[in-house]
Coordinates of C-alpha atoms in Angstrom, one line a residue:
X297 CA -80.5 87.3 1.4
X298 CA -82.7 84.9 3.1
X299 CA -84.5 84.1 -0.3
X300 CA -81.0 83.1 -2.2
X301 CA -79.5 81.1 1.0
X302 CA -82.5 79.1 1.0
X303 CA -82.2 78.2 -2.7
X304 CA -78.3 77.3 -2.1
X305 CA -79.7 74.9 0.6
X306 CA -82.0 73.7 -1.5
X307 CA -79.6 72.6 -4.5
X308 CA -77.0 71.5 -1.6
X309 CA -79.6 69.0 -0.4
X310 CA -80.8 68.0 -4.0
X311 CA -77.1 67.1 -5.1
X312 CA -76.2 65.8 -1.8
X313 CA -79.2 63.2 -2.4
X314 CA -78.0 62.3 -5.6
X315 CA -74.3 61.6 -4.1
X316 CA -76.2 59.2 -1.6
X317 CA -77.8 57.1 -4.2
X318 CA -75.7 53.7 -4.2
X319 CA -74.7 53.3 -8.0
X320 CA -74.6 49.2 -7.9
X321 CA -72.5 49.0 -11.3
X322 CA -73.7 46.2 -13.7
X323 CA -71.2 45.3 -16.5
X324 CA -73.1 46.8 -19.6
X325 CA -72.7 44.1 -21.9
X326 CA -74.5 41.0 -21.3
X327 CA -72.0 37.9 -20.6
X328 CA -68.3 39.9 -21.1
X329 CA -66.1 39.5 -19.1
X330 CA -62.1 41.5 -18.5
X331 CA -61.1 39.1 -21.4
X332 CA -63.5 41.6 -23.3
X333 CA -61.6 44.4 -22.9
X334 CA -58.1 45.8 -23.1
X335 CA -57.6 47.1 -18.9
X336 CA -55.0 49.9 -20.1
X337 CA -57.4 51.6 -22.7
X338 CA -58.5 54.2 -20.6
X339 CA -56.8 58.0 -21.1
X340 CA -54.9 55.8 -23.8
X341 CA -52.9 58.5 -26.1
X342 CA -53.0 58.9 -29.0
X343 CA -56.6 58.0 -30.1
X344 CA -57.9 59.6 -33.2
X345 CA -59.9 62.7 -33.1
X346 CA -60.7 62.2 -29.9
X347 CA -57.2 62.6 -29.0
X348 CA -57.3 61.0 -26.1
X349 CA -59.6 57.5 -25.4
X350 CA -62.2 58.2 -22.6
X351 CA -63.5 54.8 -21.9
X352 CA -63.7 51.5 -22.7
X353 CA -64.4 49.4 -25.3
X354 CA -65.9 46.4 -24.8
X355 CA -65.9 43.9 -27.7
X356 CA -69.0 41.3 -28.2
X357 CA -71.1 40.0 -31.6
X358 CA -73.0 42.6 -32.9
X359 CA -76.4 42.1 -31.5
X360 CA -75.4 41.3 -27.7
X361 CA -77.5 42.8 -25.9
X362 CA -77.0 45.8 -23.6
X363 CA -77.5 46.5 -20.3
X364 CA -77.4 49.6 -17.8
X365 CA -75.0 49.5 -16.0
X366 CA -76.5 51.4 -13.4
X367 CA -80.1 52.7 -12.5
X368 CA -80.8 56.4 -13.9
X369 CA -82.6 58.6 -16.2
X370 CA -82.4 58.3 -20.0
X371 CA -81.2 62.1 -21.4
X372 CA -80.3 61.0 -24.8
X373 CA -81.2 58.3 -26.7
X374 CA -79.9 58.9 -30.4
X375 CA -77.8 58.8 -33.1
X376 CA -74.6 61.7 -33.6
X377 CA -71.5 61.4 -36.0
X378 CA -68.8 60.6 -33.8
X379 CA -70.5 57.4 -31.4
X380 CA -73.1 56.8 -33.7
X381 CA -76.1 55.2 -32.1
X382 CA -76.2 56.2 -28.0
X383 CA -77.4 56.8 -25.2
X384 CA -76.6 58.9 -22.1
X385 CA -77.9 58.3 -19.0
X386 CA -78.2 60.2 -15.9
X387 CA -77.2 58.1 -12.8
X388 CA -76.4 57.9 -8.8
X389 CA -73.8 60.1 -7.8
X390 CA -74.2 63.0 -10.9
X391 CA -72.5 60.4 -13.2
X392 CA -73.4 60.5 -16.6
X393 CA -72.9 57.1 -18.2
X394 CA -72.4 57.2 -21.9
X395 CA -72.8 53.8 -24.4
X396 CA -71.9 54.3 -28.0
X397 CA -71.4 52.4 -31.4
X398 CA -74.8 50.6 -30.9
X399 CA -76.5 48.7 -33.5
X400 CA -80.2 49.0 -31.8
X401 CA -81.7 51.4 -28.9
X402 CA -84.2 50.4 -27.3
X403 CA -84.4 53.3 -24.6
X404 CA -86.3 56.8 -25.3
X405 CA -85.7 60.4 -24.3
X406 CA -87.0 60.4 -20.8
X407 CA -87.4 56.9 -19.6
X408 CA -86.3 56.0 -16.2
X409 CA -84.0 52.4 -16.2
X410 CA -83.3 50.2 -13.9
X411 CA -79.3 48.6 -13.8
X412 CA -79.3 45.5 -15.8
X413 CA -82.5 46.4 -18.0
X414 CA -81.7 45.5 -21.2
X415 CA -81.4 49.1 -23.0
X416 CA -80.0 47.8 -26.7
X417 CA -77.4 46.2 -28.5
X418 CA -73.8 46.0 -29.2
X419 CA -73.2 47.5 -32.7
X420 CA -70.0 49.2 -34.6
X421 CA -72.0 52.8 -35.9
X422 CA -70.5 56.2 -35.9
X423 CA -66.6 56.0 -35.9
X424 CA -66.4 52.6 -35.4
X425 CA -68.1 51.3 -38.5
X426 CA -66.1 49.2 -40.0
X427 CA -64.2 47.5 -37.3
X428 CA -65.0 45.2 -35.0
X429 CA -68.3 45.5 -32.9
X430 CA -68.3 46.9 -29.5
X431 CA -69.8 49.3 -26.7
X432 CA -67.5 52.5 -25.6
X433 CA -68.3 53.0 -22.4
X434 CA -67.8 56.2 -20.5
X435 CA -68.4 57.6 -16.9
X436 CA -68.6 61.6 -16.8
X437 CA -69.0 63.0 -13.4
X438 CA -71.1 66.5 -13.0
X439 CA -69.0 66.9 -9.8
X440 CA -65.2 67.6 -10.8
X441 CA -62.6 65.7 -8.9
X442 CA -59.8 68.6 -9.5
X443 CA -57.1 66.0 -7.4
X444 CA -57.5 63.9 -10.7
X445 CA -55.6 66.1 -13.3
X446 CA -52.0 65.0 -14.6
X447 CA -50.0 66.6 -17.1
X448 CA -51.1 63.4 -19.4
X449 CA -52.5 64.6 -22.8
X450 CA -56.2 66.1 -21.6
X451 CA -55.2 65.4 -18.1
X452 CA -57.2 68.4 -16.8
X453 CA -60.6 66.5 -17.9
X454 CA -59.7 63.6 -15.6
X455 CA -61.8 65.6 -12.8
X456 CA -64.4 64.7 -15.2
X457 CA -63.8 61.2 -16.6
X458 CA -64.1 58.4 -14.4
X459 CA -62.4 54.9 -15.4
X460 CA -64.7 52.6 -15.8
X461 CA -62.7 49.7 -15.8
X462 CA -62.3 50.0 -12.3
X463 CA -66.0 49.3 -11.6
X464 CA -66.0 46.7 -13.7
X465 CA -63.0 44.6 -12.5
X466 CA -64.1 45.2 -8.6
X467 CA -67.1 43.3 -9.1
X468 CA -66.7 39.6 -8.2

């Protein structure tokens, strides 16, 4: 018993330093602005096969460049159908910040950023070829927030998704 209430300890203290790390949001892409983005596109319904829009999308000329938007840990760095070109990092606080549709990555598997390193560039890849170019922008915490679920369409993931719009706008 001894053995397992020291391991529970253990991860307690790990996550609890995690929580304690100060986040410091940056907005990802490099000179936008709320004029960028639409403020009421978060949990928006309906929204193709995704049902439900997680994020936000933040429109700039392809090419513009990219930046963390927070210190963290690179766990993906890659290309899947649905976002295309992304990259999922690993920040303060157990969030997992998530940047699709980009046209370059500049950011590998492993690799430790800092918030406003430039990581790549605004694209329109994976679902969004074809329209205009932009970064989707998602927050995904590892600790739920089970006060957050609604009846809203997926409204028992909001103790997962975080809105990132309101980082964004509270910074001056």
């Amino acid at each position: 018993m001894k053995k397992r209430y020291k391991i529970l300890l253990g991860l307690f203290t790990f996550w609890l330093l995690g929580m304690l790390i100060p986040q410091n949001l940056k907005m990802p892409v490099k000179g936008a602005s709320p004029a960028d983005y639409n403020s009421e596109s978060f949990w928006y319904y309906p929204w193709g096969k995704s049902v439900t829009h997680k994020g936000v999308d933040i429109f700039a000329k392809e090419g513009t460049e990219l930046q963390g938007a927070t210190s963290g840990l690179v766990l993906y760095s890659g290309e899947i159908r649905m976002g295309g070109k992304v990259i999922l990092i690993l920040g303060p606080k157990w969030r997992l910040h998530y940047y699709a549709h980009l046209a370059d990555i500049d950011e590998k598997l492993g690799a430790f950023i800092s918030g406003g390193k430039k990581i790549g560039t605004v694209g329109s890849t994976g679902n969004a070829a074809g329209k205009a170019p932009h970064l989707h922008y998602s927050i995904f915490t590892l600790t739920p927030y089970p006060w957050r679920i609604d009846d809203a369409p997926q409204g028992w993931r909001k103790m997962f998704y975080l809105n990132p719009i309101d980082y964004l706008s509270s910074k001056p």
